Short mmCIF file of C-alpha atoms in Angstrom, two decimals:
data_model
loop_
_atom_site.label_atom_id
_atom_site.label_comp_id
_atom_site.label_asym_id
_atom_site.label_seq_id
_atom_site.Cartn_x
_atom_site.Cartn_y
_atom_site.Cartn_z
CA UNK U 1 0.05 0.10 -0.15
CA UNK U 2 2.71 2.07 0.64
CA UNK U 3 4.74 1.67 -2.44
CA UNK U 4 1.34 2.23 -4.55
CA UNK U 5 0.85 5.68 -2.80
CA UNK U 6 4.01 6.75 -3.64
CA UNK U 7 3.85 5.66 -6.95
CA UNK U 8 0.66 7.88 -7.24
CA UNK U 9 2.12 10.86 -5.28
CA UNK U 10 5.18 10.46 -7.23
CA UNK U 11 3.41 10.36 -10.41
CA UNK U 12 1.35 13.51 -9.73
CA UNK U 13 4.14 15.56 -7.91
CA UNK U 14 6.48 14.96 -11.17
CA UNK U 15 4.04 16.24 -13.80
CA UNK U 16 3.55 19.15 -11.62
CA UNK U 17 7.45 19.11 -11.13
CA UNK U 18 7.84 19.18 -14.64
CA UNK U 19 5.45 21.39 -15.48
CA UNK U 20 7.21 24.33 -13.29
CA UNK U 21 10.32 23.25 -14.67
CA UNK U 22 9.40 24.34 -18.13
CA UNK U 23 7.27 27.19 -17.14
CA UNK U 24 8.44 28.55 -13.96
CA UNK U 25 11.08 31.24 -15.38
CA UNK U 26 8.03 32.38 -17.53
CA UNK U 27 7.89 36.51 -17.17
CA UNK U 28 4.14 36.27 -18.57
CA UNK U 29 2.05 36.62 -15.29
CA UNK U 30 -1.09 34.88 -16.68
CA UNK U 31 1.43 31.75 -17.00
CA UNK U 32 2.56 31.90 -13.35
CA UNK U 33 -1.40 32.29 -12.33
CA UNK U 34 -2.20 28.82 -14.05
CA UNK U 35 0.78 27.32 -12.35
CA UNK U 36 -0.65 28.45 -8.88
CA UNK U 37 -3.97 26.87 -9.85
CA UNK U 38 -2.13 23.60 -11.12
CA UNK U 39 -0.18 23.29 -7.56
CA UNK U 40 -3.73 24.31 -6.02
CA UNK U 41 -5.65 21.04 -7.84
CA UNK U 42 -2.73 18.99 -7.58
CA UNK U 43 -2.42 19.34 -4.13
CA UNK U 44 -6.35 19.08 -3.42
CA UNK U 45 -6.67 16.21 -5.66
CA UNK U 46 -3.48 14.22 -3.18
CA UNK U 47 -6.08 14.41 -0.21
CA UNK U 48 -6.33 15.87 3.01
CA UNK U 49 -2.69 15.94 4.20
CA UNK U 50 -1.44 17.85 0.92
CA UNK U 51 -4.60 20.27 1.14
CA UNK U 52 -2.97 20.49 4.80
CA UNK U 53 0.72 21.53 3.11
CA UNK U 54 -0.58 23.71 0.51
CA UNK U 55 -2.85 25.77 3.22
CA UNK U 56 0.50 25.75 5.28
CA UNK U 57 2.68 27.20 2.19
CA UNK U 58 -0.10 29.76 1.67
CA UNK U 59 1.70 31.37 4.56
CA UNK U 60 4.96 31.32 3.61
CA UNK U 61 6.52 33.97 0.96
CA UNK U 62 9.95 32.86 1.94
CA UNK U 63 9.29 29.38 0.60
CA UNK U 64 6.72 30.12 -2.14
CA UNK U 65 6.81 32.40 -5.06
CA UNK U 66 4.33 36.14 -4.49
CA UNK U 67 2.70 35.01 -7.79
CA UNK U 68 1.71 31.49 -6.65
CA UNK U 69 0.67 32.44 -3.32
CA UNK U 70 -2.75 34.17 -4.23
CA UNK U 71 -3.50 30.46 -5.74
CA UNK U 72 -2.77 28.33 -2.87
CA UNK U 73 -4.67 30.80 -0.46
CA UNK U 74 -7.49 29.65 -2.00
CA UNK U 75 -7.38 26.20 -0.58
CA UNK U 76 -10.90 25.30 0.96
CA UNK U 77 -11.03 22.16 3.45
CA UNK U 78 -14.72 21.34 1.29
CA UNK U 79 -15.04 17.96 0.29
CA UNK U 80 -17.46 15.54 -0.06
CA UNK U 81 -18.73 13.83 3.06
CA UNK U 82 -17.75 10.03 4.18
CA UNK U 83 -20.53 7.53 4.40
CA UNK U 84 -23.22 8.04 7.06
CA UNK U 85 -22.89 4.65 8.18
CA UNK U 86 -18.95 5.13 9.13
CA UNK U 87 -19.77 8.33 11.04
CA UNK U 88 -22.76 5.94 12.90
CA UNK U 89 -20.30 3.18 13.28
CA UNK U 90 -17.37 5.75 14.98
CA UNK U 91 -19.55 7.59 17.06
CA UNK U 92 -20.95 3.73 18.75
CA UNK U 93 -17.26 2.88 18.75
CA UNK U 94 -16.11 6.07 20.55
CA UNK U 95 -19.27 6.87 23.10
CA UNK U 96 -19.86 3.22 23.69
CA UNK U 97 -23.61 3.42 22.55
CA UNK U 98 -24.85 4.13 19.09
CA UNK U 99 -26.27 7.72 17.91
CA UNK U 100 -29.62 6.38 18.06
CA UNK U 101 -29.57 6.18 21.84
CA UNK U 102 -27.75 9.19 22.55
CA UNK U 103 -29.76 11.65 20.52
CA UNK U 104 -33.32 11.93 20.12
CA UNK U 105 -32.82 13.49 16.61
CA UNK U 106 -29.44 12.89 14.86
CA UNK U 107 -29.40 13.75 10.72
CA UNK U 108 -28.74 11.34 7.97
CA UNK U 109 -26.65 13.97 6.78
CA UNK U 110 -24.37 16.52 7.40
CA UNK U 111 -24.24 20.08 7.37
CA UNK U 112 -20.52 20.26 6.76
CA UNK U 113 -17.46 18.05 5.51
CA UNK U 114 -13.79 18.84 5.55
CA UNK U 115 -10.61 17.27 4.78
CA UNK U 116 -10.69 16.02 8.40
CA UNK U 117 -13.93 15.33 9.38
CA UNK U 118 -17.73 15.97 8.94
CA UNK U 119 -20.14 17.95 11.00
CA UNK U 120 -23.65 17.22 12.13
CA UNK U 121 -26.39 19.57 14.24
CA UNK U 122 -28.50 16.64 16.26
CA UNK U 123 -30.27 17.10 19.68
CA UNK U 124 -29.16 14.90 22.45
CA UNK U 125 -31.85 12.96 25.05
CA UNK U 126 -32.76 15.71 27.19
CA UNK U 127 -31.06 18.29 25.73
CA UNK U 128 -30.51 21.55 23.42
CA UNK U 129 -28.61 21.38 19.61
CA UNK U 130 -25.18 20.63 19.16
CA UNK U 131 -22.34 20.26 16.55
CA UNK U 132 -21.50 16.48 16.05
CA UNK U 133 -18.09 16.23 14.89
CA UNK U 134 -17.01 13.31 13.83
CA UNK U 135 -13.64 12.01 11.98
CA UNK U 136 -12.83 10.67 8.54
CA UNK U 137 -12.05 6.81 8.50
CA UNK U 138 -8.54 5.93 9.28
CA UNK U 139 -7.02 9.65 9.07
CA UNK U 140 -4.43 8.83 11.47
CA UNK U 141 -2.59 5.90 9.09
CA UNK U 142 -3.59 8.25 5.80
CA UNK U 143 -1.66 11.45 7.27
CA UNK U 144 0.91 9.29 9.07
CA UNK U 145 1.92 7.88 5.58
CA UNK U 146 1.79 10.92 3.80
CA UNK U 147 3.75 13.00 6.02
CA UNK U 148 6.10 10.26 5.85
CA UNK U 149 6.27 10.66 2.21
CA UNK U 150 5.99 14.54 2.19
CA UNK U 151 9.29 14.94 4.20
CA UNK U 152 11.18 12.14 2.41
CA UNK U 153 10.11 13.97 -0.87
CA UNK U 154 10.38 17.35 0.15
CA UNK U 155 14.09 17.22 1.62
CA UNK U 156 15.36 14.95 -1.83
CA UNK U 157 13.67 17.24 -4.20
CA UNK U 158 14.11 20.90 -2.59
CA UNK U 159 17.46 21.85 -4.60
CA UNK U 160 15.61 20.86 -7.90
CA UNK U 161 12.45 23.03 -6.87
CA UNK U 162 11.91 26.44 -8.27
CA UNK U 163 11.26 27.15 -4.45
CA UNK U 164 13.37 29.38 -2.46
CA UNK U 165 13.72 26.33 0.19
CA UNK U 166 16.56 26.37 2.61
CA UNK U 167 18.02 25.56 5.78
CA UNK U 168 15.55 23.51 8.21
CA UNK U 169 13.12 22.35 5.78
CA UNK U 170 13.15 19.47 7.39
CA UNK U 171 12.23 21.12 10.73
CA UNK U 172 9.48 22.95 9.27
CA UNK U 173 7.50 19.66 8.14
CA UNK U 174 8.23 18.21 11.49
CA UNK U 175 6.30 21.35 12.74
CA UNK U 176 3.71 20.96 10.44
CA UNK U 177 2.54 17.02 11.53
CA UNK U 178 3.02 18.05 15.30
CA UNK U 179 0.34 20.48 14.47
CA UNK U 180 -1.52 18.35 12.31
CA UNK U 181 -1.60 15.05 14.58
CA UNK U 182 -2.75 17.73 17.96
CA UNK U 183 -5.63 18.82 15.39
CA UNK U 184 -7.14 15.33 14.70
CA UNK U 185 -7.20 14.60 18.59
CA UNK U 186 -10.67 15.54 19.67
CA UNK U 187 -10.17 15.27 23.13
CA UNK U 188 -7.43 17.78 22.58
CA UNK U 189 -9.55 20.04 20.84
CA UNK U 190 -12.18 19.66 23.89
CA UNK U 191 -9.25 21.02 25.91
CA UNK U 192 -8.01 23.73 23.64
CA UNK U 193 -11.84 25.03 23.77
CA UNK U 194 -12.42 25.28 27.30
CA UNK U 195 -9.14 26.64 27.72
CA UNK U 196 -10.13 29.13 25.47
CA UNK U 197 -13.44 29.65 26.93
CA UNK U 198 -11.72 30.69 30.40
CA UNK U 199 -9.38 32.89 28.23
CA UNK U 200 -12.48 34.94 26.82
CA UNK U 201 -14.80 34.22 30.32
CA UNK U 202 -15.14 38.21 31.10
CA UNK U 203 -15.77 39.24 27.34
CA UNK U 204 -19.49 39.09 26.65
CA UNK U 205 -18.33 40.02 23.23
CA UNK U 206 -16.70 36.80 22.51
CA UNK U 207 -18.68 33.45 22.72
CA UNK U 208 -17.36 29.89 22.58
CA UNK U 209 -19.42 27.06 22.22
CA UNK U 210 -19.59 24.73 25.43
CA UNK U 211 -18.11 20.94 24.94
CA UNK U 212 -20.46 18.05 26.01
CA UNK U 213 -17.74 15.99 27.57
CA UNK U 214 -20.93 12.77 27.64
CA UNK U 215 -20.70 12.88 24.13
CA UNK U 216 -17.12 13.72 23.41
CA UNK U 217 -14.14 11.40 22.63
CA UNK U 218 -10.86 11.20 20.43
CA UNK U 219 -12.64 10.90 17.11
CA UNK U 220 -16.07 12.51 17.96
CA UNK U 221 -16.54 15.84 19.46
CA UNK U 222 -19.78 17.65 20.56
CA UNK U 223 -20.23 21.26 21.51
CA UNK U 224 -23.46 23.73 21.92
CA UNK U 225 -24.49 24.49 18.23
CA UNK U 226 -23.92 28.03 17.31
CA UNK U 227 -26.69 30.28 16.21
CA UNK U 228 -25.37 32.53 14.05
CA UNK U 229 -24.27 34.22 10.58
CA UNK U 230 -21.08 32.84 8.90
CA UNK U 231 -18.55 36.08 8.88
CA UNK U 232 -18.69 35.67 4.96
CA UNK U 233 -20.99 37.99 3.17
CA UNK U 234 -21.78 42.08 4.33
CA UNK U 235 -25.00 41.54 2.50
CA UNK U 236 -26.09 38.57 4.31
CA UNK U 237 -24.70 40.33 8.20
CA UNK U 238 -26.70 43.33 6.93
CA UNK U 239 -29.73 41.73 5.81
CA UNK U 240 -29.62 40.39 9.82
CA UNK U 241 -29.24 43.66 10.97
CA UNK U 242 -25.52 43.60 12.05
CA UNK U 243 -22.83 45.43 11.94
CA UNK U 244 -20.11 44.29 9.96
CA UNK U 245 -17.25 47.20 10.99
CA UNK U 246 -18.21 46.23 14.89
CA UNK U 247 -17.52 42.88 13.71
CA UNK U 248 -14.43 42.97 12.57
CA UNK U 249 -13.65 45.46 15.08
CA UNK U 250 -13.88 42.46 17.75
CA UNK U 251 -12.40 39.80 15.61
CA UNK U 252 -9.10 41.88 15.45
CA UNK U 253 -9.01 42.92 18.53
CA UNK U 254 -9.75 39.51 20.07
CA UNK U 255 -6.95 38.10 18.02
CA UNK U 256 -4.57 40.88 18.96
CA UNK U 257 -5.57 40.02 22.47
CA UNK U 258 -4.51 36.23 21.84
CA UNK U 259 -1.04 36.77 20.52
CA UNK U 260 -0.17 39.84 22.50
CA UNK U 261 -2.04 39.04 26.18
CA UNK U 262 -2.30 35.23 26.56
CA UNK U 263 0.02 34.28 24.06
CA UNK U 264 -2.53 31.54 22.86
CA UNK U 265 -4.23 32.05 19.70
CA UNK U 266 -6.70 30.33 17.38
CA UNK U 267 -4.71 29.91 14.12
CA UNK U 268 -7.54 29.33 11.56
CA UNK U 269 -9.94 32.19 12.14
CA UNK U 270 -11.18 31.63 8.39
CA UNK U 271 -15.18 32.49 7.66
CA UNK U 272 -16.23 29.40 8.64
CA UNK U 273 -14.63 29.48 12.01
CA UNK U 274 -16.11 32.24 13.09
CA UNK U 275 -20.36 33.55 13.26
CA UNK U 276 -21.59 36.90 14.30
CA UNK U 277 -24.39 36.97 16.55
CA UNK U 278 -26.92 39.45 17.63
CA UNK U 279 -26.09 42.80 19.94
CA UNK U 280 -22.88 44.71 20.78
CA UNK U 281 -20.98 45.33 23.88
CA UNK U 282 -19.67 49.48 23.01
CA UNK U 283 -18.38 49.16 20.13
CA UNK U 284 -17.69 45.68 19.33
CA UNK U 285 -19.87 43.56 17.65
CA UNK U 286 -20.35 39.82 19.46
CA UNK U 287 -19.04 37.02 17.72
CA UNK U 288 -18.55 32.89 18.06
CA UNK U 289 -15.33 31.22 17.47
CA UNK U 290 -15.70 27.58 16.84
CA UNK U 291 -13.55 24.80 15.62
CA UNK U 292 -10.19 24.88 17.97
CA UNK U 293 -7.76 21.88 16.72
CA UNK U 294 -5.48 24.39 15.07
CA UNK U 295 -4.31 26.40 18.06
CA UNK U 296 -0.98 27.16 18.95
CA UNK U 297 1.08 29.34 21.99
CA UNK U 298 3.43 32.55 21.60
CA UNK U 299 6.36 32.70 24.35
CA UNK U 300 6.50 35.71 26.57
CA UNK U 301 9.47 37.06 24.71
CA UNK U 302 7.89 36.86 21.50
CA UNK U 303 5.28 38.49 22.41
CA UNK U 304 7.06 41.56 23.66
CA UNK U 305 9.35 41.52 20.80
CA UNK U 306 6.23 41.73 18.85
CA UNK U 307 4.41 44.42 20.65
CA UNK U 308 7.37 46.45 20.07
CA UNK U 309 7.73 45.95 16.78
CA UNK U 310 4.32 47.47 16.02
CA UNK U 311 5.35 50.68 17.57
CA UNK U 312 8.85 50.80 15.90
CA UNK U 313 6.76 50.04 12.70
CA UNK U 314 4.76 53.11 13.19
CA UNK U 315 7.25 55.01 14.57
CA UNK U 316 9.58 54.51 11.25
CA UNK U 317 12.40 53.36 13.69
CA UNK U 318 13.78 50.72 11.16
CA UNK U 319 17.07 49.89 13.30
CA UNK U 320 14.68 48.57 15.97
CA UNK U 321 12.72 46.91 13.74
CA UNK U 322 15.54 45.01 11.99
CA UNK U 323 16.67 44.23 15.45
CA UNK U 324 13.34 42.96 16.30
CA UNK U 325 13.45 40.41 13.54
CA UNK U 326 16.75 39.26 14.69
CA UNK U 327 15.21 38.76 18.17
CA UNK U 328 12.24 36.70 16.27
CA UNK U 329 14.43 34.36 14.33
CA UNK U 330 13.59 35.95 11.25
CA UNK U 331 17.27 36.93 10.66
CA UNK U 332 20.70 35.18 11.77
CA UNK U 333 21.92 36.96 15.00
CA UNK U 334 25.23 36.99 12.66
CA UNK U 335 23.60 39.03 9.70
CA UNK U 336 24.76 42.52 8.80
CA UNK U 337 21.99 44.58 9.12
CA UNK U 338 23.48 47.82 7.75
CA UNK U 339 22.19 46.83 3.95
CA UNK U 340 18.97 45.37 5.22
CA UNK U 341 17.78 48.48 7.10
CA UNK U 342 17.23 50.74 4.21
CA UNK U 343 15.58 47.80 1.99
CA UNK U 344 12.98 47.69 4.95
CA UNK U 345 12.39 51.33 5.00
CA UNK U 346 11.83 51.18 1.26
CA UNK U 347 9.41 47.86 1.65
CA UNK U 348 7.52 48.67 4.94
CA UNK U 349 8.28 52.48 4.62
CA UNK U 350 6.75 52.98 1.30
CA UNK U 351 4.01 50.64 2.13
CA UNK U 352 2.90 52.40 5.68
CA UNK U 353 2.74 55.93 2.90
CA UNK U 354 2.17 59.27 5.07
CA UNK U 355 -1.18 57.43 7.07
CA UNK U 356 -0.77 54.65 9.23
CA UNK U 357 -4.54 54.01 8.32
CA UNK U 358 -2.71 53.17 4.36
CA UNK U 359 -0.81 50.09 6.20
CA UNK U 360 -2.22 46.77 4.54
CA UNK U 361 -0.42 43.27 5.71
CA UNK U 362 -1.81 41.48 2.95
CA UNK U 363 0.47 43.91 0.84
CA UNK U 364 2.98 43.95 3.01
CA UNK U 365 3.64 40.76 2.80
CA UNK U 366 3.45 40.55 -0.56
CA UNK U 367 6.47 43.22 -0.87
CA UNK U 368 8.35 41.36 2.23
CA UNK U 369 8.44 38.18 -0.39
CA UNK U 370 10.41 39.60 -2.90
CA UNK U 371 13.00 41.11 0.20
CA UNK U 372 13.19 37.69 1.60
CA UNK U 373 14.19 36.11 -1.59
CA UNK U 374 17.01 39.12 -1.54
CA UNK U 375 17.91 38.97 1.85
CA UNK U 376 19.09 36.06 4.40
CA UNK U 377 15.79 36.32 5.84
CA UNK U 378 13.91 32.99 7.22
CA UNK U 379 10.20 32.40 8.61
CA UNK U 380 11.02 30.68 11.99
CA UNK U 381 8.78 27.36 11.87
CA UNK U 382 6.82 28.81 15.34
CA UNK U 383 5.99 31.56 12.70
CA UNK U 384 3.88 29.26 10.75
CA UNK U 385 0.79 29.59 12.47
CA UNK U 386 1.58 33.08 13.68
CA UNK U 387 0.90 34.55 10.30
CA UNK U 388 -1.38 31.97 9.05
CA UNK U 389 -3.93 33.29 11.86
CA UNK U 390 -3.05 37.18 10.88
CA UNK U 391 -3.37 36.19 7.45
CA UNK U 392 -6.71 35.02 7.50
CA UNK U 393 -7.93 37.71 9.87
CA UNK U 394 -6.85 40.50 7.42
CA UNK U 395 -8.47 37.94 4.81
CA UNK U 396 -12.02 37.97 6.47
CA UNK U 397 -12.45 41.67 7.69
CA UNK U 398 -11.43 42.90 3.63
CA UNK U 399 -14.06 40.42 2.98
CA UNK U 400 -16.35 41.87 4.75
CA UNK U 401 -14.84 45.95 4.00
CA UNK U 402 -12.20 46.29 1.04
CA UNK U 403 -11.17 49.42 3.16
CA UNK U 404 -10.13 47.56 6.24
CA UNK U 405 -6.95 48.41 7.51
CA UNK U 406 -6.09 46.31 10.25
CA UNK U 407 -2.97 48.79 11.72
CA UNK U 408 -5.71 51.21 12.36
CA UNK U 409 -7.03 48.95 15.14
CA UNK U 410 -3.84 47.45 16.21
CA UNK U 411 -1.91 50.45 16.83
CA UNK U 412 -4.32 51.98 19.45
CA UNK U 413 -5.01 48.51 21.54
CA UNK U 414 -0.97 48.47 21.18
CA UNK U 415 -0.62 52.21 22.13
CA UNK U 416 -3.55 51.74 24.98
CA UNK U 417 -1.21 49.03 26.55
CA UNK U 418 2.17 50.79 26.58
CA UNK U 419 0.43 53.71 27.77
CA UNK U 420 -1.56 52.12 30.75
CA UNK U 421 1.51 49.96 32.21
CA UNK U 422 -0.43 47.54 33.60
CA UNK U 423 2.39 44.74 33.23
CA UNK U 424 6.13 44.68 34.05
CA UNK U 425 6.83 43.70 30.02
CA UNK U 426 4.49 46.70 29.32
CA UNK U 427 6.64 49.30 31.42
CA UNK U 428 9.37 48.13 30.36
CA UNK U 429 8.63 48.43 26.39
CA UNK U 430 7.01 52.02 27.28
CA UNK U 431 10.59 53.31 28.95
CA UNK U 432 12.26 51.60 25.50
CA UNK U 433 9.42 53.58 23.61
CA UNK U 434 9.83 56.98 25.19
CA UNK U 435 13.15 57.37 25.84
CA UNK U 436 16.41 56.84 23.64
CA UNK U 437 19.44 55.74 23.87
CA UNK U 438 21.03 58.74 25.61
CA UNK U 439 18.04 58.96 28.32
CA UNK U 440 16.49 61.72 26.92
CA UNK U 441 12.71 61.96 26.56
CA UNK U 442 11.16 61.50 23.23
CA UNK U 443 8.19 64.18 23.29
CA UNK U 444 7.16 62.96 19.71
CA UNK U 445 7.01 59.72 20.59
CA UNK U 446 4.71 59.86 23.59
CA UNK U 447 2.38 62.42 21.24
CA UNK U 448 1.90 59.67 18.47
CA UNK U 449 0.96 57.12 21.47
CA UNK U 450 -1.71 59.51 22.57
CA UNK U 451 -2.93 60.95 19.36
CA UNK U 452 -3.93 57.49 18.10
CA UNK U 453 -5.15 56.95 21.27
CA UNK U 454 -7.50 60.13 20.75
CA UNK U 455 -8.09 59.47 17.17
CA UNK U 456 -8.91 55.80 17.62
CA UNK U 457 -12.00 55.17 15.32
CA UNK U 458 -14.03 53.21 18.40
CA UNK U 459 -14.22 56.69 20.22
CA UNK U 460 -12.19 59.00 21.93
CA UNK U 461 -12.51 58.27 25.39
CA UNK U 462 -9.37 59.45 27.15
CA UNK U 463 -10.49 59.45 30.73
CA UNK U 464 -9.58 55.43 31.12
CA UNK U 465 -6.26 56.43 29.81
CA UNK U 466 -5.77 59.36 31.85
CA UNK U 467 -6.36 57.27 35.11
CA UNK U 468 -4.06 54.63 34.29
CA UNK U 469 -1.20 56.91 33.36
CA UNK U 470 -1.96 58.62 36.82
CA UNK U 471 -1.48 55.37 38.66
CA UNK U 472 1.43 54.78 36.61
CA UNK U 473 3.33 57.74 37.74
CA UNK U 474 2.13 57.90 40.86
CA UNK U 475 2.42 54.12 42.55
CA UNK U 476 4.99 51.92 42.86
CA UNK U 477 4.78 49.89 40.04
CA UNK U 478 6.39 53.72 38.02
CA UNK U 479 9.69 54.07 40.02
CA UNK U 480 11.39 53.09 36.87
CA UNK U 481 9.21 55.51 35.13
CA UNK U 482 9.86 58.16 37.82
CA UNK U 483 13.91 57.67 37.81
CA UNK U 484 14.03 58.30 33.61
CA UNK U 485 12.01 60.91 34.12
CA UNK U 486 14.28 62.80 36.51
CA UNK U 487 17.32 62.02 35.19
CA UNK U 488 15.94 63.51 31.86
CA UNK U 489 16.44 66.62 33.59
CA UNK U 490 19.88 66.45 34.11
CA UNK U 491 21.74 66.82 30.78
CA UNK U 492 26.06 67.48 30.99
CA UNK U 493 25.66 68.11 34.71
CA UNK U 494 23.42 70.85 34.33
CA UNK U 495 19.16 70.94 35.04
CA UNK U 496 17.91 70.94 31.93
CA UNK U 497 13.69 71.49 32.19
CA UNK U 498 12.66 71.73 28.29
CA UNK U 499 11.48 67.80 28.45
CA UNK U 500 9.64 68.71 31.74
CA UNK U 501 7.78 71.99 29.92
CA UNK U 502 7.49 69.77 26.86
CA UNK U 503 5.90 66.98 28.60
CA UNK U 504 3.89 69.53 30.76
CA UNK U 505 2.58 71.13 27.78
CA UNK U 506 1.73 67.66 25.86
CA UNK U 507 -0.42 66.59 29.01
CA UNK U 508 -2.75 69.70 29.06
CA UNK U 509 -3.37 69.76 25.70
CA UNK U 510 -4.39 66.08 25.68
CA UNK U 511 -6.29 65.73 29.13
CA UNK U 512 -7.75 69.25 29.06
CA UNK U 513 -10.70 69.52 31.33
CA UNK U 514 -13.12 69.41 28.35
CA UNK U 515 -11.64 66.61 26.85
CA UNK U 516 -11.99 64.25 29.73
CA UNK U 517 -15.86 65.51 30.74
CA UNK U 518 -16.34 64.79 26.77
CA UNK U 519 -15.27 61.10 28.03
CA UNK U 520 -17.44 61.55 30.73
CA UNK U 521 -20.60 62.35 28.89
CA UNK U 522 -19.79 59.70 26.69
CA UNK U 523 -19.72 57.20 29.34
CA UNK U 524 -22.55 57.97 30.80
CA UNK U 525 -24.67 59.15 27.71
CA UNK U 526 -23.32 57.69 24.57
CA UNK U 527 -25.76 59.67 22.20
CA UNK U 528 -24.68 62.77 23.45
CA UNK U 529 -21.17 62.85 22.64
#
């Protein structure tokens, strides 16, 4: 069986490789569009494991030509369902009783079928409606077999493929396989869902379905049914009297919280895994997450560095941004940054334009792929899922609002966290941002942070920022900040109050009684603001 599968895979991949070899050097954009479509169709035909490979490659601008990324991002887990009798057999084997005894109502056909399983809408005995996910038969064997083939073929054929495949390809495939096998263990997914629910327990804008442990096992997972509208088409949302802008904001802020606060994130936030629900909390719409098979964590050091990278990018500090890439593992520590810094400024600075709101992550990814071919950049394996999550999140938002710019939400969020200084890591990063290497206060950086919060599209309520800043400045946690402010007053053994006067002027302008009163009024009566 292994030999037969090897022959079938080799035949299809060899045919693909031959076409890529003959036409891969073409300068015709239409030719590369057809090649991208050929790659897409080949991976889809090879089955679940190769579909997942294609999805992973769609987040790797260092491995795949930009021309082909467009097609790979279209991969969908939309396959014919497997036989209903096999699903019923799996339920009985996993749960110890036939579906007819466990459920008052169980349909004859699934409501959705994906590469790894299919979902039924059923009603347990004495309970409400649930979503029952049943795994495809022999999936673990198929994935293990194909992963061995992928690793073997990937490592052996890398030098022959017209891709920028570099050192560490085996590690990337191993990381992919690890996450894939975690995804098909539904007991782990149940744990993931409950952990995710705990993180957002105090956030009414984010809803997580409850796991029914009595109706869940390794290959069957039952959760409460979400009565919502998929975040796919703006017209469908508006027909339900839902606000697309508020829903986008919730999705983006929840994603930022996962990456930059919790360090634990949903790695597959595509439109089929997010549902819009009725109601709003402030400027936030209500969104439900489903499917927690693909989750991952990010280290504390990476979280802090990413937070700083957002600020360095907006402040156009490309020297610091290049160092962020080194700390995150995108560049080797021994790399000469001198030629890379102006390249970063050309690619990223040009994309930012004169307005923070013009930033587009997808456009940056496209431009960055060119940079990666000319400079020694590599995407660390641990960032593959992070990139996938961010690209998926922005793609979903752009589907609902083509004018959406993720940085319009991301930067105010980061600015608020920095100004609040509610954690030791945020206080450390705030000091790094607003003081230069000689200890001088960079008023323009602080003014930029405050302006971003004040001009946030969600509403410019400065009262919480003022309160948090005052607590930080006067509390015990602000000792380092007070010390740095005092040191900034002493320059060349002389008292220099210029920075202090500038700071006082900035605070008077930003936190004037009129502005703060407006914030209080808005909180008491949003219609009066």
